């Protein structure tokens, strides 16, 4: 008789909890797990149930246990956050008759985005502080030097101008990154990547000559991709500028554009300083630099490649890098060809 009485509501509960889309579990007044659905098992890494009863399951997370105890004590709903180091969960506990219902949601992704944002603000403020402080110091020095040592003025003004340029580049890159991150679906149109590569390389000839690097493009007359011209220019320009900046006197930077069967390939290959293998997976992160001094010296912001990656991914493309220290690097970008516009 007792069995029958306890079995009936138990299966009813199980059905209710199973029918919920969100992770849910129901606990008895003495803390036993009466029912738990698949989503909750996944989130709490509980072994799959035998389908007969949840009684062999137990709740072990201390925060969740605390929530269950508190809701039972106060009868008011309680919300807690918990983590096993990998996953971040939020659970709300409430009383349903004399049992406790726990609803659990996975906040891992949200938490990662929050962390990324926080790191970004910290890093961006730090990066901005450097040129701003230099500009302040140089401006103060100028007000004194202009009267007492006027011969030093040109050198100070040149440094001031360099720092202002660095600040402008940083603000420009930060805005580019924000624009790429926050915008909706792309309005793509056919863009001639071969022509664009020739234009970009043409605009960097002065920089290449100053660095003693020879730069050229190998491409058919026209290669059409489905994209946003401004973004594609940002991609090519950042890669070409890096191929010149991280090169050596007498080195080369080669840009190749070629149509492939389903997409278009852009390769930027240099004979520069190369990138150590352990750094390769990190160079697309914001503000990551292999050699901070060299990046700063050459006006780098540490944002170029993360902007490139965002722009490429937004286009549904991919980017890969191969590099050999002291010998050079090759960045290969694949972008959807023009016919992708027709398919869409
Ligand atoms: P930066 O503004 O510092 O150039 P990027 O995001 O464009 O920032 O690049 C990140 C880092 O990757 C650079 O600081 C540099 O150390 C390395 N890097 C990028 N491109 C090259 C390249 N072609 N050759 C060698 N190192 C490179």
mmCIF file of C-alpha atoms and ligand atoms in Angstrom:
data_model
loop_
_atom_site.group_PDB
_atom_site.id
_atom_site.type_symbol
_atom_site.label_atom_id
_atom_site.label_comp_id
_atom_site.label_asym_id
_atom_site.label_seq_id
_atom_site.Cartn_x
_atom_site.Cartn_y
_atom_site.Cartn_z
ATOM 1 C CA UNK A 1 0.000 0.000 0.000
ATOM 2 C CA UNK A 2 2.720 2.464 1.005
ATOM 3 C CA UNK A 3 4.605 1.590 -2.179
ATOM 4 C CA UNK A 4 1.607 2.287 -4.358
ATOM 5 C CA UNK A 5 0.964 5.622 -2.695
ATOM 6 C CA UNK A 6 4.591 6.768 -3.027
ATOM 7 C CA UNK A 7 5.023 5.334 -6.554
ATOM 8 C CA UNK A 8 2.143 7.117 -8.186
ATOM 9 C CA UNK A 9 3.098 10.680 -7.392
ATOM 10 C CA UNK A 10 6.703 9.785 -8.057
ATOM 11 C CA UNK A 11 6.060 8.839 -11.690
ATOM 12 C CA UNK A 12 3.829 11.886 -12.105
ATOM 13 C CA UNK A 13 6.672 14.070 -10.854
ATOM 14 C CA UNK A 14 9.149 12.402 -13.118
ATOM 15 C CA UNK A 15 6.960 13.049 -16.128
ATOM 16 C CA UNK A 16 6.572 16.677 -15.175
ATOM 17 C CA UNK A 17 10.306 17.197 -14.664
ATOM 18 C CA UNK A 18 11.134 15.262 -17.854
ATOM 19 C CA UNK A 19 8.747 17.398 -19.860
ATOM 20 C CA UNK A 20 10.629 20.569 -18.917
ATOM 21 C CA UNK A 21 13.005 21.990 -21.502
ATOM 22 C CA UNK A 22 15.200 23.603 -18.852
ATOM 23 C CA UNK A 23 17.341 21.560 -16.508
ATOM 24 C CA UNK A 24 15.165 20.667 -13.538
ATOM 25 C CA UNK A 25 15.102 18.429 -10.511
ATOM 26 C CA UNK A 26 12.715 17.800 -7.677
ATOM 27 C CA UNK A 27 13.817 16.966 -4.135
ATOM 28 C CA UNK A 28 11.867 15.548 -1.213
ATOM 29 C CA UNK A 29 11.607 17.314 2.123
ATOM 30 C CA UNK A 30 14.536 15.212 3.429
ATOM 31 C CA UNK A 31 16.728 16.186 0.449
ATOM 32 C CA UNK A 32 16.357 13.016 -1.638
ATOM 33 C CA UNK A 33 16.293 13.457 -5.404
ATOM 34 C CA UNK A 34 12.805 12.442 -6.544
ATOM 35 C CA UNK A 35 13.129 13.320 -10.211
ATOM 36 C CA UNK A 36 15.797 14.745 -12.457
ATOM 37 C CA UNK A 37 15.642 15.384 -16.200
ATOM 38 C CA UNK A 38 18.322 14.744 -18.846
ATOM 39 C CA UNK A 39 19.290 18.403 -19.145
ATOM 40 C CA UNK A 40 19.998 18.592 -15.401
ATOM 41 C CA UNK A 41 21.971 15.336 -15.502
ATOM 42 C CA UNK A 42 24.133 16.847 -18.254
ATOM 43 C CA UNK A 43 24.729 20.079 -16.408
ATOM 44 C CA UNK A 44 25.491 18.406 -13.086
ATOM 45 C CA UNK A 45 27.443 15.530 -14.692
ATOM 46 C CA UNK A 46 25.147 12.979 -13.050
ATOM 47 C CA UNK A 47 25.221 9.454 -14.464
ATOM 48 C CA UNK A 48 22.234 8.573 -16.670
ATOM 49 C CA UNK A 49 19.263 7.376 -14.606
ATOM 50 C CA UNK A 50 17.839 3.845 -14.770
ATOM 51 C CA UNK A 51 14.432 5.273 -15.637
ATOM 52 C CA UNK A 52 12.799 3.706 -12.595
ATOM 53 C CA UNK A 53 13.507 6.167 -9.846
ATOM 54 C CA UNK A 54 15.695 9.105 -9.050
ATOM 55 C CA UNK A 55 16.251 7.845 -5.520
ATOM 56 C CA UNK A 56 19.820 6.687 -6.233
ATOM 57 C CA UNK A 57 20.763 10.135 -7.437
ATOM 58 C CA UNK A 58 22.127 12.599 -4.997
ATOM 59 C CA UNK A 59 22.844 16.273 -5.080
ATOM 60 C CA UNK A 60 26.430 17.017 -4.090
ATOM 61 C CA UNK A 61 27.102 20.606 -5.152
ATOM 62 C CA UNK A 62 27.469 22.579 -1.874
ATOM 63 C CA UNK A 63 25.875 25.757 -3.286
ATOM 64 C CA UNK A 64 22.864 23.875 -4.598
ATOM 65 C CA UNK A 65 22.518 22.036 -1.283
ATOM 66 C CA UNK A 66 22.659 25.371 0.505
ATOM 67 C CA UNK A 67 19.913 26.769 -1.753
ATOM 68 C CA UNK A 68 17.732 23.738 -1.102
ATOM 69 C CA UNK A 69 18.230 24.038 2.662
ATOM 70 C CA UNK A 70 17.508 27.757 2.636
ATOM 71 C CA UNK A 71 14.357 27.578 0.542
ATOM 72 C CA UNK A 72 13.085 24.906 2.880
ATOM 73 C CA UNK A 73 13.811 27.063 5.886
ATOM 74 C CA UNK A 74 12.379 30.340 4.568
ATOM 75 C CA UNK A 75 9.897 29.065 1.920
ATOM 76 C CA UNK A 76 11.009 32.034 -0.243
ATOM 77 C CA UNK A 77 12.605 31.283 -3.659
ATOM 78 C CA UNK A 78 16.422 31.366 -3.662
ATOM 79 C CA UNK A 79 18.800 31.895 -6.597
ATOM 80 C CA UNK A 80 22.452 30.818 -6.402
ATOM 81 C CA UNK A 81 25.439 30.693 -8.750
ATOM 82 C CA UNK A 82 27.825 27.786 -8.680
ATOM 83 C CA UNK A 83 30.729 26.452 -10.678
ATOM 84 C CA UNK A 84 32.846 23.327 -10.896
ATOM 85 C CA UNK A 85 35.641 25.337 -12.500
ATOM 86 C CA UNK A 86 34.535 24.453 -16.040
ATOM 87 C CA UNK A 87 30.891 25.304 -16.078
ATOM 88 C CA UNK A 88 29.043 28.204 -14.481
ATOM 89 C CA UNK A 89 25.509 27.443 -13.382
ATOM 90 C CA UNK A 90 22.675 29.498 -11.964
ATOM 91 C CA UNK A 91 19.974 27.669 -10.034
ATOM 92 C CA UNK A 92 16.732 28.814 -8.559
ATOM 93 C CA UNK A 93 15.086 26.783 -5.833
ATOM 94 C CA UNK A 94 11.424 27.094 -4.888
ATOM 95 C CA UNK A 95 8.937 25.122 -2.859
ATOM 96 C CA UNK A 96 6.223 23.172 -4.633
ATOM 97 C CA UNK A 97 3.923 21.828 -1.959
ATOM 98 C CA UNK A 98 6.428 20.189 0.475
ATOM 99 C CA UNK A 99 9.038 19.445 -2.180
ATOM 100 C CA UNK A 100 11.793 21.561 -3.656
ATOM 101 C CA UNK A 101 12.030 22.335 -7.357
ATOM 102 C CA UNK A 102 15.470 23.278 -8.656
ATOM 103 C CA UNK A 103 15.700 24.941 -12.073
ATOM 104 C CA UNK A 104 19.232 25.195 -13.390
ATOM 105 C CA UNK A 105 20.636 27.211 -16.294
ATOM 106 C CA UNK A 106 24.068 27.139 -17.898
ATOM 107 C CA UNK A 107 25.736 30.547 -17.711
ATOM 108 C CA UNK A 108 29.157 29.425 -18.947
ATOM 109 C CA UNK A 109 28.969 31.237 -22.272
ATOM 110 C CA UNK A 110 27.567 34.390 -20.687
ATOM 111 C CA UNK A 111 30.294 34.316 -18.066
ATOM 112 C CA UNK A 112 33.039 33.911 -20.699
ATOM 113 C CA UNK A 113 31.676 36.887 -22.654
ATOM 114 C CA UNK A 114 31.596 38.927 -19.424
ATOM 115 C CA UNK A 115 35.197 37.948 -18.656
ATOM 116 C CA UNK A 116 36.338 38.777 -22.182
ATOM 117 C CA UNK A 117 34.673 42.164 -21.976
ATOM 118 C CA UNK A 118 36.233 42.887 -18.602
ATOM 119 C CA UNK A 119 39.714 41.853 -19.800
ATOM 120 C CA UNK A 120 39.217 43.938 -22.900
ATOM 121 C CA UNK A 121 38.375 47.076 -20.932
ATOM 122 C CA UNK A 122 41.364 46.508 -18.629
ATOM 123 C CA UNK A 123 43.743 45.904 -21.556
ATOM 124 C CA UNK A 124 42.392 48.752 -23.678
ATOM 125 C CA UNK A 125 42.676 51.217 -20.780
ATOM 126 C CA UNK A 126 46.210 50.068 -20.124
ATOM 127 C CA UNK A 127 47.174 50.417 -23.806
ATOM 128 C CA UNK A 128 45.580 53.877 -24.029
ATOM 129 C CA UNK A 129 47.320 55.036 -20.882
ATOM 130 C CA UNK A 130 50.799 54.612 -22.368
ATOM 131 C CA UNK A 131 50.536 57.153 -25.222
ATOM 132 C CA UNK A 132 48.319 59.475 -23.193
ATOM 133 C CA UNK A 133 50.900 59.634 -20.385
ATOM 134 C CA UNK A 134 53.706 60.198 -22.912
ATOM 135 C CA UNK A 135 51.766 63.014 -24.571
ATOM 136 C CA UNK A 136 51.136 64.674 -21.206
ATOM 137 C CA UNK A 137 54.793 64.391 -20.190
ATOM 138 C CA UNK A 138 56.057 65.670 -23.541
ATOM 139 C CA UNK A 139 53.625 68.591 -23.529
ATOM 140 C CA UNK A 140 54.781 69.575 -20.029
ATOM 141 C CA UNK A 141 58.428 69.299 -21.083
ATOM 142 C CA UNK A 142 57.723 71.468 -24.123
ATOM 143 C CA UNK A 143 56.313 74.333 -22.080
ATOM 144 C CA UNK A 144 59.619 74.511 -20.188
ATOM 145 C CA UNK A 145 62.000 73.708 -23.062
ATOM 146 C CA UNK A 146 60.447 76.228 -25.440
ATOM 147 C CA UNK A 147 61.903 79.042 -23.290
ATOM 148 C CA UNK A 148 64.983 77.461 -21.811
ATOM 149 C CA UNK A 149 66.334 75.109 -24.532
ATOM 150 C CA UNK A 150 64.547 76.015 -27.769
ATOM 151 C CA UNK A 151 66.960 73.808 -29.750
ATOM 152 C CA UNK A 152 65.300 70.705 -28.200
ATOM 153 C CA UNK A 153 61.839 71.692 -29.376
ATOM 154 C CA UNK A 154 61.883 69.945 -32.808
ATOM 155 C CA UNK A 155 62.887 66.595 -31.282
ATOM 156 C CA UNK A 156 60.171 66.828 -28.609
ATOM 157 C CA UNK A 157 57.562 67.823 -31.162
ATOM 158 C CA UNK A 158 58.521 64.824 -33.323
ATOM 159 C CA UNK A 159 58.096 62.482 -30.336
ATOM 160 C CA UNK A 160 54.805 64.139 -29.463
ATOM 161 C CA UNK A 161 53.601 63.594 -32.984
ATOM 162 C CA UNK A 162 54.657 59.886 -32.869
ATOM 163 C CA UNK A 163 52.756 59.338 -29.632
ATOM 164 C CA UNK A 164 49.680 61.141 -30.995
ATOM 165 C CA UNK A 165 49.846 58.897 -34.059
ATOM 166 C CA UNK A 166 50.052 55.803 -31.844
ATOM 167 C CA UNK A 167 47.034 56.984 -29.889
ATOM 168 C CA UNK A 168 45.114 57.654 -33.107
ATOM 169 C CA UNK A 169 46.004 54.180 -34.472
ATOM 170 C CA UNK A 170 44.850 52.546 -31.255
ATOM 171 C CA UNK A 171 41.539 54.411 -31.179
ATOM 172 C CA UNK A 172 41.030 53.620 -34.853
ATOM 173 C CA UNK A 173 41.670 49.889 -34.307
ATOM 174 C CA UNK A 174 39.472 49.786 -31.206
ATOM 175 C CA UNK A 175 36.623 51.340 -33.159
ATOM 176 C CA UNK A 176 37.183 48.919 -36.063
ATOM 177 C CA UNK A 177 37.043 45.980 -33.687
ATOM 178 C CA UNK A 178 33.889 47.238 -32.021
ATOM 179 C CA UNK A 179 32.226 47.846 -35.379
ATOM 180 C CA UNK A 180 33.065 44.312 -36.508
ATOM 181 C CA UNK A 181 31.945 42.717 -33.265
ATOM 182 C CA UNK A 182 28.657 44.497 -32.902
ATOM 183 C CA UNK A 183 27.263 44.540 -36.362
ATOM 184 C CA UNK A 184 24.536 42.299 -37.720
ATOM 185 C CA UNK A 185 24.516 40.245 -40.916
ATOM 186 C CA UNK A 186 26.755 41.536 -43.716
ATOM 187 C CA UNK A 187 25.457 43.256 -46.815
ATOM 188 C CA UNK A 188 27.785 41.539 -49.221
ATOM 189 C CA UNK A 189 28.421 42.458 -52.813
ATOM 190 C CA UNK A 190 30.894 41.296 -55.467
ATOM 191 C CA UNK A 191 34.326 42.781 -54.692
ATOM 192 C CA UNK A 192 37.380 42.400 -56.910
ATOM 193 C CA UNK A 193 39.957 41.094 -54.422
ATOM 194 C CA UNK A 194 42.752 41.081 -57.014
ATOM 195 C CA UNK A 195 42.260 44.780 -57.737
ATOM 196 C CA UNK A 196 41.919 45.554 -54.038
ATOM 197 C CA UNK A 197 45.181 43.719 -53.253
ATOM 198 C CA UNK A 198 46.991 45.753 -55.941
ATOM 199 C CA UNK A 199 45.594 48.983 -54.471
ATOM 200 C CA UNK A 200 46.570 48.087 -50.915
ATOM 201 C CA UNK A 201 50.073 47.040 -51.936
ATOM 202 C CA UNK A 202 50.399 50.258 -53.972
ATOM 203 C CA UNK A 203 49.520 52.282 -50.870
ATOM 204 C CA UNK A 204 52.240 50.490 -48.858
ATOM 205 C CA UNK A 205 55.133 50.893 -51.310
ATOM 206 C CA UNK A 206 56.590 53.815 -49.334
ATOM 207 C CA UNK A 207 56.538 51.813 -46.100
ATOM 208 C CA UNK A 208 58.104 48.807 -47.867
ATOM 209 C CA UNK A 209 60.884 50.911 -49.388
ATOM 210 C CA UNK A 210 61.650 52.484 -46.031
ATOM 211 C CA UNK A 211 61.928 48.992 -44.522
ATOM 212 C CA UNK A 212 64.048 47.666 -47.408
ATOM 213 C CA UNK A 213 61.389 45.103 -48.292
ATOM 214 C CA UNK A 214 60.207 44.231 -51.778
ATOM 215 C CA UNK A 215 56.468 43.738 -52.032
ATOM 216 C CA UNK A 216 54.356 42.560 -54.978
ATOM 217 C CA UNK A 217 51.061 40.978 -55.969
ATOM 218 C CA UNK A 218 50.483 37.869 -58.055
ATOM 219 C CA UNK A 219 46.887 37.668 -59.195
ATOM 220 C CA UNK A 220 44.739 37.320 -62.302
ATOM 221 C CA UNK A 221 43.087 40.511 -63.565
ATOM 222 C CA UNK A 222 39.892 39.964 -61.601
ATOM 223 C CA UNK A 223 38.974 37.670 -58.730
ATOM 224 C CA UNK A 224 35.533 38.317 -57.289
ATOM 225 C CA UNK A 225 34.580 37.540 -53.717
ATOM 226 C CA UNK A 226 31.283 38.025 -51.916
ATOM 227 C CA UNK A 227 32.044 40.578 -49.276
ATOM 228 C CA UNK A 228 32.143 44.080 -47.874
ATOM 229 C CA UNK A 229 34.845 46.125 -49.603
ATOM 230 C CA UNK A 230 35.863 48.062 -46.465
ATOM 231 C CA UNK A 231 36.360 44.853 -44.457
ATOM 232 C CA UNK A 232 38.294 43.145 -47.219
ATOM 233 C CA UNK A 233 40.582 46.147 -47.396
ATOM 234 C CA UNK A 234 41.160 45.957 -43.631
ATOM 235 C CA UNK A 235 42.054 42.250 -43.983
ATOM 236 C CA UNK A 236 44.535 42.730 -46.814
ATOM 237 C CA UNK A 237 46.044 45.903 -45.369
ATOM 238 C CA UNK A 238 46.708 44.467 -41.907
ATOM 239 C CA UNK A 239 48.344 41.352 -43.342
ATOM 240 C CA UNK A 240 50.470 43.316 -45.825
ATOM 241 C CA UNK A 241 51.544 45.866 -43.211
ATOM 242 C CA UNK A 242 52.591 43.039 -40.870
ATOM 243 C CA UNK A 243 54.477 41.276 -43.674
ATOM 244 C CA UNK A 244 56.500 44.491 -44.134
ATOM 245 C CA UNK A 245 56.849 45.401 -40.436
ATOM 246 C CA UNK A 246 57.997 42.004 -39.244
ATOM 247 C CA UNK A 247 60.445 41.580 -42.091
ATOM 248 C CA UNK A 248 64.145 42.220 -42.516
ATOM 249 C CA UNK A 249 66.119 44.428 -44.877
ATOM 250 C CA UNK A 250 66.357 42.699 -48.266
ATOM 251 C CA UNK A 251 63.267 40.610 -47.485
ATOM 252 C CA UNK A 252 60.153 40.103 -49.579
ATOM 253 C CA UNK A 253 56.417 40.175 -49.048
ATOM 254 C CA UNK A 254 54.279 38.465 -51.619
ATOM 255 C CA UNK A 255 50.510 38.702 -51.964
ATOM 256 C CA UNK A 256 48.731 36.052 -54.017
ATOM 257 C CA UNK A 257 45.051 35.977 -54.903
ATOM 258 C CA UNK A 258 43.562 33.021 -56.730
ATOM 259 C CA UNK A 259 40.104 31.641 -57.299
ATOM 260 C CA UNK A 260 39.556 28.069 -56.139
ATOM 261 C CA UNK A 261 36.690 25.772 -56.926
ATOM 262 C CA UNK A 262 34.332 27.015 -54.235
ATOM 263 C CA UNK A 263 36.123 29.978 -52.703
ATOM 264 C CA UNK A 264 38.938 32.462 -53.128
ATOM 265 C CA UNK A 265 42.363 32.222 -51.556
ATOM 266 C CA UNK A 266 44.431 35.169 -50.398
ATOM 267 C CA UNK A 267 47.986 34.353 -49.348
ATOM 268 C CA UNK A 268 50.367 36.842 -47.778
ATOM 269 C CA UNK A 269 53.827 35.341 -47.515
ATOM 270 C CA UNK A 270 56.897 37.061 -46.102
ATOM 271 C CA UNK A 271 60.541 36.219 -45.571
ATOM 272 C CA UNK A 272 60.531 37.999 -42.229
ATOM 273 C CA UNK A 273 61.402 37.244 -38.629
ATOM 274 C CA UNK A 274 58.821 34.459 -38.269
ATOM 275 C CA UNK A 275 56.704 33.587 -35.241
ATOM 276 C CA UNK A 276 57.736 31.075 -32.556
ATOM 277 C CA UNK A 277 55.490 27.972 -32.635
ATOM 278 C CA UNK A 278 54.127 28.418 -29.084
ATOM 279 C CA UNK A 279 52.933 31.944 -29.965
ATOM 280 C CA UNK A 280 51.146 30.915 -33.171
ATOM 281 C CA UNK A 281 47.782 30.015 -31.603
ATOM 282 C CA UNK A 282 47.727 33.300 -29.678
ATOM 283 C CA UNK A 283 48.591 35.920 -32.285
ATOM 284 C CA UNK A 284 44.916 36.421 -33.205
ATOM 285 C CA UNK A 285 44.044 37.404 -29.624
ATOM 286 C CA UNK A 286 43.509 41.058 -28.858
ATOM 287 C CA UNK A 287 46.650 42.849 -27.722
ATOM 288 C CA UNK A 288 48.778 39.734 -28.034
ATOM 289 C CA UNK A 289 52.254 40.513 -29.325
ATOM 290 C CA UNK A 290 55.223 38.236 -29.695
ATOM 291 C CA UNK A 291 57.690 41.086 -29.294
ATOM 292 C CA UNK A 292 56.041 44.062 -27.626
ATOM 293 C CA UNK A 293 58.979 46.393 -28.215
ATOM 294 C CA UNK A 294 59.074 45.677 -31.946
ATOM 295 C CA UNK A 295 55.314 46.019 -32.278
ATOM 296 C CA UNK A 296 55.378 49.416 -30.515
ATOM 297 C CA UNK A 297 58.418 50.605 -32.456
ATOM 298 C CA UNK A 298 56.633 49.935 -35.717
ATOM 299 C CA UNK A 299 53.388 51.555 -34.599
ATOM 300 C CA UNK A 300 51.584 48.275 -33.860
ATOM 301 C CA UNK A 301 48.524 48.197 -31.637
ATOM 302 C CA UNK A 302 48.351 44.446 -31.049
ATOM 303 C CA UNK A 303 44.844 44.492 -32.538
ATOM 304 C CA UNK A 304 45.512 44.024 -36.255
ATOM 305 C CA UNK A 305 45.223 40.251 -36.432
ATOM 306 C CA UNK A 306 42.214 40.059 -34.147
ATOM 307 C CA UNK A 307 40.489 42.553 -36.448
ATOM 308 C CA UNK A 308 41.501 40.403 -39.428
ATOM 309 C CA UNK A 309 40.168 37.241 -37.796
ATOM 310 C CA UNK A 310 36.842 38.880 -36.939
ATOM 311 C CA UNK A 311 36.422 40.275 -40.443
ATOM 312 C CA UNK A 312 37.306 36.934 -42.063
ATOM 313 C CA UNK A 313 34.961 34.956 -39.818
ATOM 314 C CA UNK A 314 32.161 37.448 -40.398
ATOM 315 C CA UNK A 315 32.512 36.690 -44.091
ATOM 316 C CA UNK A 316 32.198 32.972 -43.392
ATOM 317 C CA UNK A 317 35.863 32.522 -44.285
ATOM 318 C CA UNK A 318 38.865 31.073 -42.503
ATOM 319 C CA UNK A 319 42.438 32.114 -41.731
ATOM 320 C CA UNK A 320 45.520 29.990 -41.115
ATOM 321 C CA UNK A 321 49.114 30.773 -40.413
ATOM 322 C CA UNK A 322 52.329 28.848 -40.903
ATOM 323 C CA UNK A 323 55.619 30.224 -39.757
ATOM 324 C CA UNK A 324 59.227 29.339 -39.307
ATOM 325 C CA UNK A 325 61.328 31.398 -36.923
ATOM 326 C CA UNK A 326 63.894 33.473 -38.792
ATOM 327 C CA UNK A 327 62.551 32.377 -42.177
ATOM 328 C CA UNK A 328 59.128 33.909 -42.544
ATOM 329 C CA UNK A 329 55.384 33.534 -42.218
ATOM 330 C CA UNK A 330 52.500 32.677 -44.513
ATOM 331 C CA UNK A 331 48.946 33.761 -43.778
ATOM 332 C CA UNK A 332 46.277 31.992 -45.856
ATOM 333 C CA UNK A 333 42.773 33.422 -45.940
ATOM 334 C CA UNK A 334 39.842 31.707 -47.630
ATOM 335 C CA UNK A 335 36.842 33.821 -48.524
ATOM 336 C CA UNK A 336 33.547 32.937 -50.187
ATOM 337 C CA UNK A 337 33.632 33.474 -53.939
ATOM 338 C CA UNK A 338 31.184 35.676 -55.788
ATOM 339 C CA UNK A 339 28.915 32.757 -56.622
ATOM 340 C CA UNK A 340 28.163 32.508 -52.899
ATOM 341 C CA UNK A 341 25.921 35.561 -53.362
ATOM 342 C CA UNK A 342 23.778 33.564 -55.771
ATOM 343 C CA UNK A 343 23.618 30.599 -53.369
ATOM 344 C CA UNK A 344 22.525 32.749 -50.425
HETATM 345 P P1 LIG B 1 50.615 44.441 -34.052
HETATM 346 O O1 LIG B 1 49.842 45.692 -34.080
HETATM 347 O O2 LIG B 1 51.478 44.290 -32.834
HETATM 348 O O3 LIG B 1 51.345 44.177 -35.326
HETATM 349 P P2 LIG B 1 48.889 42.192 -34.754
HETATM 350 O O4 LIG B 1 47.614 41.769 -34.089
HETATM 351 O O5 LIG B 1 48.798 42.615 -36.177
HETATM 352 O O6 LIG B 1 49.496 43.309 -33.820
HETATM 353 O O7 LIG B 1 49.906 40.987 -34.641
HETATM 354 C C1 LIG B 1 50.097 40.360 -33.385
HETATM 355 C C2 LIG B 1 51.540 39.925 -33.238
HETATM 356 O O8 LIG B 1 51.813 38.852 -34.146
HETATM 357 C C3 LIG B 1 52.554 41.013 -33.600
HETATM 358 O O9 LIG B 1 52.826 41.837 -32.491
HETATM 359 C C4 LIG B 1 53.746 40.187 -34.038
HETATM 360 O O10 LIG B 1 54.493 39.799 -32.893
HETATM 361 C C5 LIG B 1 53.132 38.923 -34.639
HETATM 362 N N1 LIG B 1 53.065 38.997 -36.122
HETATM 363 C C6 LIG B 1 52.000 39.352 -36.876
HETATM 364 N N2 LIG B 1 52.259 39.243 -38.189
HETATM 365 C C7 LIG B 1 53.528 38.796 -38.283
HETATM 366 C C8 LIG B 1 54.399 38.444 -39.381
HETATM 367 N N3 LIG B 1 54.016 38.561 -40.662
HETATM 368 N N4 LIG B 1 55.654 38.001 -39.068
HETATM 369 C C9 LIG B 1 56.064 37.870 -37.785
HETATM 370 N N5 LIG B 1 55.292 38.173 -36.717
HETATM 371 C C10 LIG B 1 54.052 38.622 -36.944
#
